[in-house]
Tab-separated table of C-alpha atoms and ligand atoms in Angstrom:
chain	number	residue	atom	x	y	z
A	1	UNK	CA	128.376	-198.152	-57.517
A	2	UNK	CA	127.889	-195.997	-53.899
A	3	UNK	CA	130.984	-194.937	-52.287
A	4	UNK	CA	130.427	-197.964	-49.720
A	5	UNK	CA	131.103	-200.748	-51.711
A	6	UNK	CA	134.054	-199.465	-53.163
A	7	UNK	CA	135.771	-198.236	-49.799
A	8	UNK	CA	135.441	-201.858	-48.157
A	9	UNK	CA	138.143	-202.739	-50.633
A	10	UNK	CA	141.391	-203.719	-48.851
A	11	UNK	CA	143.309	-200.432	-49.827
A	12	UNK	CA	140.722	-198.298	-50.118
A	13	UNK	CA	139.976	-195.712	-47.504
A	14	UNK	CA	137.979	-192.929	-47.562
A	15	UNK	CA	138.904	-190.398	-44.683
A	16	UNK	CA	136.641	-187.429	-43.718
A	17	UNK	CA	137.108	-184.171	-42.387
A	18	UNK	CA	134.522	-182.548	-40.321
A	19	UNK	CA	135.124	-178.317	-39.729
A	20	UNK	CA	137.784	-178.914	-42.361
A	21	UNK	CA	137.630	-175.115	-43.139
A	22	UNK	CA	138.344	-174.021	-39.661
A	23	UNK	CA	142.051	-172.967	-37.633
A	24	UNK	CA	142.795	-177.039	-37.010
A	25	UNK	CA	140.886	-177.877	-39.990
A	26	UNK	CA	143.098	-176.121	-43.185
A	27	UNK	CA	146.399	-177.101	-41.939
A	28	UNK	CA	145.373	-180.748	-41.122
A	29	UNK	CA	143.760	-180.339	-44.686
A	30	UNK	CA	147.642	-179.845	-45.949
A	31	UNK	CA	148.697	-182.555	-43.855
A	32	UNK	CA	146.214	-185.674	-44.919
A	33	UNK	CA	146.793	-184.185	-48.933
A	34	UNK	CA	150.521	-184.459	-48.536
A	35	UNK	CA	151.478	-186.743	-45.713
A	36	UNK	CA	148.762	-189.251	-46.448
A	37	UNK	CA	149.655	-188.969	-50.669
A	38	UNK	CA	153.187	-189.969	-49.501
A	39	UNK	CA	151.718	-193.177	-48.037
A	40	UNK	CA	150.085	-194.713	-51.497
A	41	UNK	CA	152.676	-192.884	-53.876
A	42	UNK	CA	153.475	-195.247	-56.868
A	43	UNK	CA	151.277	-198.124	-54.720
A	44	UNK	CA	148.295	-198.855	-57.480
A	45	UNK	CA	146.558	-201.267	-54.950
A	46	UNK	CA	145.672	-198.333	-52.795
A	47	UNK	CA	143.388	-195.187	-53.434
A	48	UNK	CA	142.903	-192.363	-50.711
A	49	UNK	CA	139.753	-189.763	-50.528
A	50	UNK	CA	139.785	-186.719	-48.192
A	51	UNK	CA	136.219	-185.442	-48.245
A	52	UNK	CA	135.943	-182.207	-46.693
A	53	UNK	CA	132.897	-180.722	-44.719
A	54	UNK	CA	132.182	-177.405	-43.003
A	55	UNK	CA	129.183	-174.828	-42.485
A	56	UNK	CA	131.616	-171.871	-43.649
A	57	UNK	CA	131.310	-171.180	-47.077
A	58	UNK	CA	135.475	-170.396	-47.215
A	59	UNK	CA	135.410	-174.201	-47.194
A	60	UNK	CA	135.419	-174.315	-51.398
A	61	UNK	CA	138.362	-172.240	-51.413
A	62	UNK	CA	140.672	-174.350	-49.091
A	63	UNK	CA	139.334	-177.439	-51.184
A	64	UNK	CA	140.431	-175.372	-54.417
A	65	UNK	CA	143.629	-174.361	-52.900
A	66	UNK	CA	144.953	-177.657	-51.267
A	67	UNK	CA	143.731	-179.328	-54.270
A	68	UNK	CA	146.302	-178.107	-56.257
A	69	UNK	CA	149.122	-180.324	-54.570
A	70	UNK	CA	150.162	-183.054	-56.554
A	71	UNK	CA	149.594	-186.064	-54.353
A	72	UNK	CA	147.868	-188.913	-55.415
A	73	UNK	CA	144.728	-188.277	-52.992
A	74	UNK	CA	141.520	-187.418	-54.651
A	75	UNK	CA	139.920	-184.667	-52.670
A	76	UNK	CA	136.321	-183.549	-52.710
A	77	UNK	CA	134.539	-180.947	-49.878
A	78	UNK	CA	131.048	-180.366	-49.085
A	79	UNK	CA	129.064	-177.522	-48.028
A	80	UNK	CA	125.610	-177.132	-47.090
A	81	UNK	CA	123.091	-174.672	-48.267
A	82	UNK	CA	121.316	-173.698	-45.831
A	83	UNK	CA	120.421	-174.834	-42.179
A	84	UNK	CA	118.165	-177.563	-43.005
A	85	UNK	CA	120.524	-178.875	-46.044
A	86	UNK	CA	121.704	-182.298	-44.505
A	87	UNK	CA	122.524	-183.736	-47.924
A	88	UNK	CA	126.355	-182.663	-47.662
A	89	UNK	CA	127.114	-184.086	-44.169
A	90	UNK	CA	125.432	-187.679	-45.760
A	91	UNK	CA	127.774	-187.499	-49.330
A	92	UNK	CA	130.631	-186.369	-47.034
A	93	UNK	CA	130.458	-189.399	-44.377
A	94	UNK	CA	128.783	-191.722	-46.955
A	95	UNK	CA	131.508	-194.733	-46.841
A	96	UNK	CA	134.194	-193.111	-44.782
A	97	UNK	CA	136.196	-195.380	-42.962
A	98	UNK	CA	137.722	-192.627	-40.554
A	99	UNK	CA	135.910	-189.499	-39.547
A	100	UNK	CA	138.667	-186.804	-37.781
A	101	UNK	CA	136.573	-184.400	-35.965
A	102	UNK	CA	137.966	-180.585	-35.628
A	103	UNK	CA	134.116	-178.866	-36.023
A	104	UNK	CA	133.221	-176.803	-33.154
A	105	UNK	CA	134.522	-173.286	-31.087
A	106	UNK	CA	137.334	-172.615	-29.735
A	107	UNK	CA	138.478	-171.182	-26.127
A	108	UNK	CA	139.383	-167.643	-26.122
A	109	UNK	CA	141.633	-166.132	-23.294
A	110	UNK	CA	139.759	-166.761	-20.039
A	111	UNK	CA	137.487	-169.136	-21.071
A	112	UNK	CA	137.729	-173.321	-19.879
A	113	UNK	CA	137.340	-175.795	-22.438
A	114	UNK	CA	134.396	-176.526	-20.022
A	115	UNK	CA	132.980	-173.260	-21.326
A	116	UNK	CA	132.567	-174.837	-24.850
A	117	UNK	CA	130.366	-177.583	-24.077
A	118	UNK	CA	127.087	-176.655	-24.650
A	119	UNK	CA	127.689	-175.315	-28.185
A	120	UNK	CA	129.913	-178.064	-29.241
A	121	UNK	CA	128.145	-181.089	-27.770
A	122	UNK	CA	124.742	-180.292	-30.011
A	123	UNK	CA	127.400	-180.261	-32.849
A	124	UNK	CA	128.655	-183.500	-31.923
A	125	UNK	CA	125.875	-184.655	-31.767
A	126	UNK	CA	124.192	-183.715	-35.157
A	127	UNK	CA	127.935	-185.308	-36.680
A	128	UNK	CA	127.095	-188.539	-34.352
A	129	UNK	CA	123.157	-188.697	-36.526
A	130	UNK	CA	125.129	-188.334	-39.329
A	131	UNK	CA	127.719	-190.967	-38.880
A	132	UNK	CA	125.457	-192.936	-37.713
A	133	UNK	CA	123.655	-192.724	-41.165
A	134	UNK	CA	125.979	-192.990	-43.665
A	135	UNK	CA	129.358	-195.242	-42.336
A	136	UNK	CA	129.136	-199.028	-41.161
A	137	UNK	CA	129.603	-198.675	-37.706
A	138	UNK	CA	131.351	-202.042	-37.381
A	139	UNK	CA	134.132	-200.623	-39.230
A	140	UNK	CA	134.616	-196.729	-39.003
A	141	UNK	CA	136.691	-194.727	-36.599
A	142	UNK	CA	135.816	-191.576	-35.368
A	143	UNK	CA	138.542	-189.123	-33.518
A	144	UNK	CA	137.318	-186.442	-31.549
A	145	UNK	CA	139.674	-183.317	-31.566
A	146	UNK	CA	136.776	-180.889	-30.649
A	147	UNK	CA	136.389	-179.916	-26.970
A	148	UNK	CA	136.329	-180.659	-24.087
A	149	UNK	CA	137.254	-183.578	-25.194
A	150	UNK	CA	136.533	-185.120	-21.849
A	151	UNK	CA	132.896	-184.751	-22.599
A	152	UNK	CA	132.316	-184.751	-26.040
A	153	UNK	CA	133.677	-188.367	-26.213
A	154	UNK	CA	131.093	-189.583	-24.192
A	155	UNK	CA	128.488	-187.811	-26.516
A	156	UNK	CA	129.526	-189.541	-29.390
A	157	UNK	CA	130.094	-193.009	-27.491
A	158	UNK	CA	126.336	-192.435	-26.540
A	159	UNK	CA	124.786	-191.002	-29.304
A	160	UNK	CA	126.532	-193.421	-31.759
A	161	UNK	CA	125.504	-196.498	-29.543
A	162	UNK	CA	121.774	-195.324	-29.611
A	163	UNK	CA	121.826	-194.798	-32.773
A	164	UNK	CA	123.098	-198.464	-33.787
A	165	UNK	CA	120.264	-199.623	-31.337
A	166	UNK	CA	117.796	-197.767	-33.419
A	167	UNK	CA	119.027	-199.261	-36.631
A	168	UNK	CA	118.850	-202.392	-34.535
A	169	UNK	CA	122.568	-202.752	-36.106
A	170	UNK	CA	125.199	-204.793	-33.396
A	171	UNK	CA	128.006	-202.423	-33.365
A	172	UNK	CA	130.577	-202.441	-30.442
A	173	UNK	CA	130.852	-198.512	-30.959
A	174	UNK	CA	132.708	-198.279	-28.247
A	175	UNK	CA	136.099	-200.133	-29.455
A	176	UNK	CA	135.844	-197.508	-32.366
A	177	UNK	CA	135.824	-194.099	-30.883
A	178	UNK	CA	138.911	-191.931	-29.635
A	179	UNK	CA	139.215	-188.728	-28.171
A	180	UNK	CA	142.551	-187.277	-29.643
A	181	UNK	CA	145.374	-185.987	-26.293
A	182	UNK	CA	147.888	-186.449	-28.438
A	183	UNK	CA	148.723	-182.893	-28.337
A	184	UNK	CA	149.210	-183.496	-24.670
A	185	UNK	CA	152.053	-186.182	-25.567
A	186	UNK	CA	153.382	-183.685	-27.986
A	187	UNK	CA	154.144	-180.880	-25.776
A	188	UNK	CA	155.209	-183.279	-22.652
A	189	UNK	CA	157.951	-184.707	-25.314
A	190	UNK	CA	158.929	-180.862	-26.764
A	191	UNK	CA	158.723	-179.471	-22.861
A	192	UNK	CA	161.859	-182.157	-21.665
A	193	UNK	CA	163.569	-181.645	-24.988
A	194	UNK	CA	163.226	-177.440	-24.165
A	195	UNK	CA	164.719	-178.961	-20.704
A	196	UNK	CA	167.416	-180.964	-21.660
A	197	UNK	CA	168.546	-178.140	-23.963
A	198	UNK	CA	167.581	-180.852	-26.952
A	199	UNK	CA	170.604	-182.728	-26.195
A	200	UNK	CA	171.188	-185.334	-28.662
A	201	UNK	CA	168.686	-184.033	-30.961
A	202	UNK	CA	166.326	-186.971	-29.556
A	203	UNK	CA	162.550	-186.634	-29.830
A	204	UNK	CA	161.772	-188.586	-26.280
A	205	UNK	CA	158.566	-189.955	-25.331
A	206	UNK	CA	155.928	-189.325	-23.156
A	207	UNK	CA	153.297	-191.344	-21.744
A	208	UNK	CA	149.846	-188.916	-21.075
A	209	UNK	CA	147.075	-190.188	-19.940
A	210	UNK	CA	143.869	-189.363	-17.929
A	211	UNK	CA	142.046	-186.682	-19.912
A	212	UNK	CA	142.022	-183.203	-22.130
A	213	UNK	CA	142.020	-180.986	-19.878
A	214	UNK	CA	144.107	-179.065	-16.605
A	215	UNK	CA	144.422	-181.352	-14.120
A	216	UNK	CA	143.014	-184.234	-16.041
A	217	UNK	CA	146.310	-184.545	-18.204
A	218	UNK	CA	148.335	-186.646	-16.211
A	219	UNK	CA	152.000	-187.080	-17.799
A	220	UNK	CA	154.214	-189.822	-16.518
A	221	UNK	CA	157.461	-188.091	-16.359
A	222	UNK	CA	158.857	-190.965	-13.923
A	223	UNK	CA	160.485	-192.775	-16.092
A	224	UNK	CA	162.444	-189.462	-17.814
A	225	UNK	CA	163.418	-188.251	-14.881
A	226	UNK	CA	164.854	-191.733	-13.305
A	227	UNK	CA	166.838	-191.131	-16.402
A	228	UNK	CA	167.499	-187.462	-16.546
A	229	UNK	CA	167.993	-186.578	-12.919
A	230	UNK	CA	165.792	-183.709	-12.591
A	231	UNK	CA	164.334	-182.324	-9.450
A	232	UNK	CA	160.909	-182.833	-8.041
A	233	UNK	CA	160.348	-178.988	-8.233
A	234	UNK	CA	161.252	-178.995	-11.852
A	235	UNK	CA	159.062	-182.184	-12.589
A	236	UNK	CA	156.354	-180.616	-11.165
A	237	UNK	CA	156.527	-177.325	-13.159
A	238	UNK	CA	157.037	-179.568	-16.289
A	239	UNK	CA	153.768	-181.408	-15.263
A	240	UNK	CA	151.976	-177.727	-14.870
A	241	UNK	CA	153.137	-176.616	-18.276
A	242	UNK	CA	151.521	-179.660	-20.117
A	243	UNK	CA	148.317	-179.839	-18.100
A	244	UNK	CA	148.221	-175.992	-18.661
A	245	UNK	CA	150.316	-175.540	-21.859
A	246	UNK	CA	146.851	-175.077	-23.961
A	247	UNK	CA	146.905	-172.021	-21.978
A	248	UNK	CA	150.130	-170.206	-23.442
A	249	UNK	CA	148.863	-170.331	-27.126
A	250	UNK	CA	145.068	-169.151	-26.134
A	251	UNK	CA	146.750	-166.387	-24.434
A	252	UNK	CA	149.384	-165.555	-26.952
A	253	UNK	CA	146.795	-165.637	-29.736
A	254	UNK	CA	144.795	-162.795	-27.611
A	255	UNK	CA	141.265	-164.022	-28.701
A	256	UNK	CA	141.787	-165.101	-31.825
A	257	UNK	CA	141.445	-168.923	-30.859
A	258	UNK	CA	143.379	-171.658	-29.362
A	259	UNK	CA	146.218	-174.401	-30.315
A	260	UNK	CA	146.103	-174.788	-34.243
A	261	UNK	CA	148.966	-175.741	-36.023
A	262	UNK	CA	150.207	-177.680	-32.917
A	263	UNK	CA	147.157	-179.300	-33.455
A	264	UNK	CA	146.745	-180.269	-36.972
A	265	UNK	CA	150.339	-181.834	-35.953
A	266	UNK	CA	149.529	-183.393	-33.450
A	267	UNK	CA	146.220	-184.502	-35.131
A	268	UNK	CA	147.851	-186.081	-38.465
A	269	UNK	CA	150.604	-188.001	-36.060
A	270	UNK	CA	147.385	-189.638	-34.497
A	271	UNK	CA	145.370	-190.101	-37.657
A	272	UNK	CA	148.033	-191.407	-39.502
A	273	UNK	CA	148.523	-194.647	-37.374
A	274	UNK	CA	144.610	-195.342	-38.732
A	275	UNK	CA	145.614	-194.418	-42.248
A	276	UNK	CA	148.011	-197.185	-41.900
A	277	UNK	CA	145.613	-199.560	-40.560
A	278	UNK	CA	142.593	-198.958	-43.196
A	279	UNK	CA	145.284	-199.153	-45.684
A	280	UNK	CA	146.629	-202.669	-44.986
A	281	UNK	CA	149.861	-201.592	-44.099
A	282	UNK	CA	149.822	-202.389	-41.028
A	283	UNK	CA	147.796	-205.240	-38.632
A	284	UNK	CA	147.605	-203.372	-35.533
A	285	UNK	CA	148.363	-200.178	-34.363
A	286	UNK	CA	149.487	-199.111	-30.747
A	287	UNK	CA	148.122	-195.334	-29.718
A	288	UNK	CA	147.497	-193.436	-26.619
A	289	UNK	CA	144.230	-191.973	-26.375
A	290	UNK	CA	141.230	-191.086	-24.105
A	291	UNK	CA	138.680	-193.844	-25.040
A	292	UNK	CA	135.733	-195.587	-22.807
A	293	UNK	CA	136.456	-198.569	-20.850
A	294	UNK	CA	133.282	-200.148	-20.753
A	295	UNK	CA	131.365	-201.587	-23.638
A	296	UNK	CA	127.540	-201.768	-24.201
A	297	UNK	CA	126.522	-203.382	-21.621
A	298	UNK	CA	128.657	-201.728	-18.730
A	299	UNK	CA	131.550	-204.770	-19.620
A	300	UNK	CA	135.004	-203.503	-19.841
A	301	UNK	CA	135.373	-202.967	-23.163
A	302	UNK	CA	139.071	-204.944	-23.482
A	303	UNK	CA	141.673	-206.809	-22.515
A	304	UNK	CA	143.028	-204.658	-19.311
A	305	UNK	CA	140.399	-202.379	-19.007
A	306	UNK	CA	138.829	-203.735	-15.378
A	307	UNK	CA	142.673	-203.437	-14.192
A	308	UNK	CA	142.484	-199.278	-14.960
A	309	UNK	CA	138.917	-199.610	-13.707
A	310	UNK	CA	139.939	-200.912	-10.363
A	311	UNK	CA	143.269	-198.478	-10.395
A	312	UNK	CA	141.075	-195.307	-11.464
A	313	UNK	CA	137.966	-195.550	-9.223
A	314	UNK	CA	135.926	-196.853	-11.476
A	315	UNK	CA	136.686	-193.203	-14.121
A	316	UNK	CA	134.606	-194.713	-17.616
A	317	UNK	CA	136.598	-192.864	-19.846
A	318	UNK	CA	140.580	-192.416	-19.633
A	319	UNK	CA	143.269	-191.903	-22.189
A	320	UNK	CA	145.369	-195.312	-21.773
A	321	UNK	CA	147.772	-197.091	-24.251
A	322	UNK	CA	146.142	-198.921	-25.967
A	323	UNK	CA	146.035	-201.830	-29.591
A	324	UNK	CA	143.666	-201.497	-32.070
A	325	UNK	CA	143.183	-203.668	-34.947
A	326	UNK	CA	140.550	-202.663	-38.410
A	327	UNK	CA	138.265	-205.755	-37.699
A	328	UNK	CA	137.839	-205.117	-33.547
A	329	UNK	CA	139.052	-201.670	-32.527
A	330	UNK	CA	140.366	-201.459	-29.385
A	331	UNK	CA	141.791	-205.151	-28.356
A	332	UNK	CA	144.314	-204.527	-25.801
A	333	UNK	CA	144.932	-202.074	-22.970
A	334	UNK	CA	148.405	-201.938	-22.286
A	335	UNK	CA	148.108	-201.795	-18.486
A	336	UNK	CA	152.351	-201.395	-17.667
A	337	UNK	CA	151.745	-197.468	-17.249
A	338	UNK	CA	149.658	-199.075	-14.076
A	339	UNK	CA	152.863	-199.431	-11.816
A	340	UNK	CA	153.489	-195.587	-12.357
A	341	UNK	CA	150.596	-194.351	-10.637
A	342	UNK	CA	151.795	-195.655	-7.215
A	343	UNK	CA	154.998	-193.259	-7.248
A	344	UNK	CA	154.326	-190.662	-4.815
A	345	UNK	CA	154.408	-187.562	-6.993
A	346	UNK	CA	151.521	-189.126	-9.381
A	347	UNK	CA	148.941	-190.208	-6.749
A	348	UNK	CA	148.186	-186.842	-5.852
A	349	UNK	CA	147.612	-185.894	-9.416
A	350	UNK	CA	145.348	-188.931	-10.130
A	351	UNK	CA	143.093	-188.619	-7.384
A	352	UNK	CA	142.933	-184.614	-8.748
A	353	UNK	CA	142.207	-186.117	-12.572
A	354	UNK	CA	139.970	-188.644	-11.288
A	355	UNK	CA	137.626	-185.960	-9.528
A	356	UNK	CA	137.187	-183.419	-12.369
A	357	UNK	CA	137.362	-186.382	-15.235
A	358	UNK	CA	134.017	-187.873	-13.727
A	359	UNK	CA	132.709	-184.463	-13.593
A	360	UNK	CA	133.537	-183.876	-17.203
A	361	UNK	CA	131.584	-187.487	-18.103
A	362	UNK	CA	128.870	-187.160	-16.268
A	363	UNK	CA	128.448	-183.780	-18.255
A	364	UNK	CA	128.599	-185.642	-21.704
A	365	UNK	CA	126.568	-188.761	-20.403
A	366	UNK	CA	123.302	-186.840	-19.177
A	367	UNK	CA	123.395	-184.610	-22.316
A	368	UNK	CA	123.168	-187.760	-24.647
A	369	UNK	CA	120.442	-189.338	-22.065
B	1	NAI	P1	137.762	-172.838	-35.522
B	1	NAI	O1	136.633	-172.028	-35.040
B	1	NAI	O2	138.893	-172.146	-36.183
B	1	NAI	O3	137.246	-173.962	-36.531
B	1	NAI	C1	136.119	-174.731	-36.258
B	1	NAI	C2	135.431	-175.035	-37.563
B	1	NAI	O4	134.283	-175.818	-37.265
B	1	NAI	C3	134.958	-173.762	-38.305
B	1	NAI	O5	135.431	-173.762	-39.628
B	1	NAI	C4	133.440	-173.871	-38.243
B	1	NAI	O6	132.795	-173.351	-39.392
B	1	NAI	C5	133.265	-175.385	-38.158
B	1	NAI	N1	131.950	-175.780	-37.650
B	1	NAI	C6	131.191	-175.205	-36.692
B	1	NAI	N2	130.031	-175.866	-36.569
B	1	NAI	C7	130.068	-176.898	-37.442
B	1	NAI	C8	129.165	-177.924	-37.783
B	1	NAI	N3	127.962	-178.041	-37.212
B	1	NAI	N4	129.546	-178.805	-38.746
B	1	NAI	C9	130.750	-178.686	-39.330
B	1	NAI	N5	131.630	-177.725	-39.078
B	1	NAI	C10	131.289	-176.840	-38.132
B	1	NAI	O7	138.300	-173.720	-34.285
B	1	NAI	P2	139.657	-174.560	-34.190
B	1	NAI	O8	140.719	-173.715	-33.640
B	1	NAI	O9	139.868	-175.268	-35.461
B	1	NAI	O10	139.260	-175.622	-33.029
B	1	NAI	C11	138.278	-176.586	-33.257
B	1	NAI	C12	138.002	-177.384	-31.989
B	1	NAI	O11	139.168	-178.131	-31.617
B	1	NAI	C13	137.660	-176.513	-30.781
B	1	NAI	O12	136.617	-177.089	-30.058
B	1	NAI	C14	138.940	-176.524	-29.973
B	1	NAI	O13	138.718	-176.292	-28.617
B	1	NAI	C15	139.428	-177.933	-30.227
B	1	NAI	N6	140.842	-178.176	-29.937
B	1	NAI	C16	141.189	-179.417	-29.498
B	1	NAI	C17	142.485	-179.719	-29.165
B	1	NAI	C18	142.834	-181.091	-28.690
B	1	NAI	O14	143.962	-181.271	-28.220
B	1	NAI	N7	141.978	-182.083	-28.786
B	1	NAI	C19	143.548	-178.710	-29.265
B	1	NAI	C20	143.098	-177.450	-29.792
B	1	NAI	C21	141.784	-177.192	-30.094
């Protein structure tokens, strides 16, 4: 019976993991084996694959290694042979219900995540082809990690979309693909705890939205400092240090690559929430996440989306908060962040995101077209 059939099963989900073998891929590797066994231990109803795929050949080893841990996830990794070998991308994807994206370069010090686009966009879009090819496209997710995110969404929004009009297969693509700034929320929540000397031992939260990248990340401290009492001079450095925080590790890692481990954190935390969906455990999940507002045919894609429309300038792509369910994708905008962007500090910085975000679409768009 193909992989397809059996995956559709309530309970049965089939996760894939594309540059598994890379500095994001092998800890987020660790993560889905452990974290995600912990999630179906003793549960009978339930059955978890991780397939693994890269183009480095270290790939068998990490399988061989990570395989060892004795969680009930059955793990499986493919490599291809050559350059023309597609066969391995097709028996990786075949029946996946969530595709986690980490393939592609990295910055090194100096560089923009700008500066990765053309490389990693023909990538995407050779992952999109495949995808396209071997999931239902009513019913998978895809999460883009790889960057600049702010680009590479679009790519795989597009590509993915023409691809379902090829098949002639009606597929609102666009409900079902995320680009993952969760790191963003991540460091905005660890950057006020390094502030508030973690008092209380609290883990506070963050909104980010806007994009992936400088002064696309727009965090809504507002609310934190209403409560904290900070000063406007040490909001805004707290604002610099996430939209530039990416920065410290490239730097600090002096060429050998950017945010990893961070990362693969950051990157389970997000995944996870659609581990719980696929899995039944949940009916809807509520995420923040840089996703496009308008659907097929230029619509907005969901319940709030013309309301960030109107407040953004018309941006098509913008990390919001946001419900998804397994049967629709992305339902609901939750547009209450809305009222933030008319505090005086945050204006400035969203009519800065707004003018490099479109920039950083348009890019993706044309390459698709
Ligand atoms: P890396 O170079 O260590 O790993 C990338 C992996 O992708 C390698 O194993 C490589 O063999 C593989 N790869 C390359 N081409 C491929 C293809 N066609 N198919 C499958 N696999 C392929 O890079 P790292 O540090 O893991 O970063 C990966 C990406 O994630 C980069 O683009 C980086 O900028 C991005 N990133 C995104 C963040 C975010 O917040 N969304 C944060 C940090 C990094």
């Amino acid at each position: 019976m193909p992989y397809i059939e059996s995956s559709e099963k309530k309970g049965s989900v089939k996760v894939a993991l594309l540059g598994a073998a890379g500095g994001i891929g092998q800890p987020l590797t660790l993560l889905l084996k452990t974290q995600l066994g912990a999630k179906i231990l003793g549960q009978e109803n339930k059955q978890l694959e991780l397939a693994l795929y890269d183009i480095a050949p270290i790939l068998e080893g990490v399988s061989a290694d990570v395989s060892h841990v004795n969680t009930p996830v059955l793990l499986k990794h493919y490599i291809p042979k050559d350059r023309d070998d597609e066969s391995a991308l097709s028996e990786c994807l075949q029946g996946a219900s969530l595709v986690i994206i980490p393939a592609g370069v990295p910055r090194k010090p100096g560089m923009s995540r700008d500066d990765l686009f053309a490389i990693n966009a023909g990538i995407i879009r050779t992952l999109a082809k495949g995808i396209a090819g071997n999931c239902d496209l009513s019913k998978v997710f895809v999460l883009v990690i790889s960057n600049p995110v702010n680009s590479l969404v679009p790519v795989m929004v597009e590509e993915l979309a023409k691809e379902a009009k090829r098949l002639e297969i009606a597929a609102p693509v666009q409900r079902r693909v995320f680009g993952v700034t969760h790191l963003d929320a991540v460091r905005a929540s660890t950057f006020l705890q390094q502030l508030t000397n973690y008092s209380g031992n609290r883990v506070p939260s963050v909104p980010v939205i806007g994009g992936h990248s400088g002064e696309t990340i727009l965090p809504l401290f507002g609310e934190a400092q209403k409560e904290l009492g900070f000063s406007d001079e040490q909001l805004a450095k707290l604002v610099h240090r996430v939209q530039y925080g990416g920065d410290e590790v490239v730097e600090a890692k002096k060429g050998a690559g950017s945010a990893t481990l961070s990362m693969a954190y950051a990157g389970y935390e997000f995944a996870s929430n659609f581990a719980d969906l696929l899995l039944g455990t949940v009916d809807k999940i509520n995420v923040t996440t840089f996703i496009s507002l308008l659907d097929a045919d230029k619509a907005p894609v969901a319940e709030g989306a013309s309301e960030v429309l109107e407040a953004t300038d018309n941006t098509e792509y913008f990390a919001v908060p946001l419900e998804v369910t397994a049967e629709e994708g992305i339902v609901k905008i939750d547009t209450s962040f809305l009222t933030q962007l008319n505090e005086n500090n945050t204006r400035k910085l969203l009519t800065a995101c707004i003018s490099a975000l479109k920039k950083n679409i348009e890019l993706g768009i044309t390459f698709a077209s």
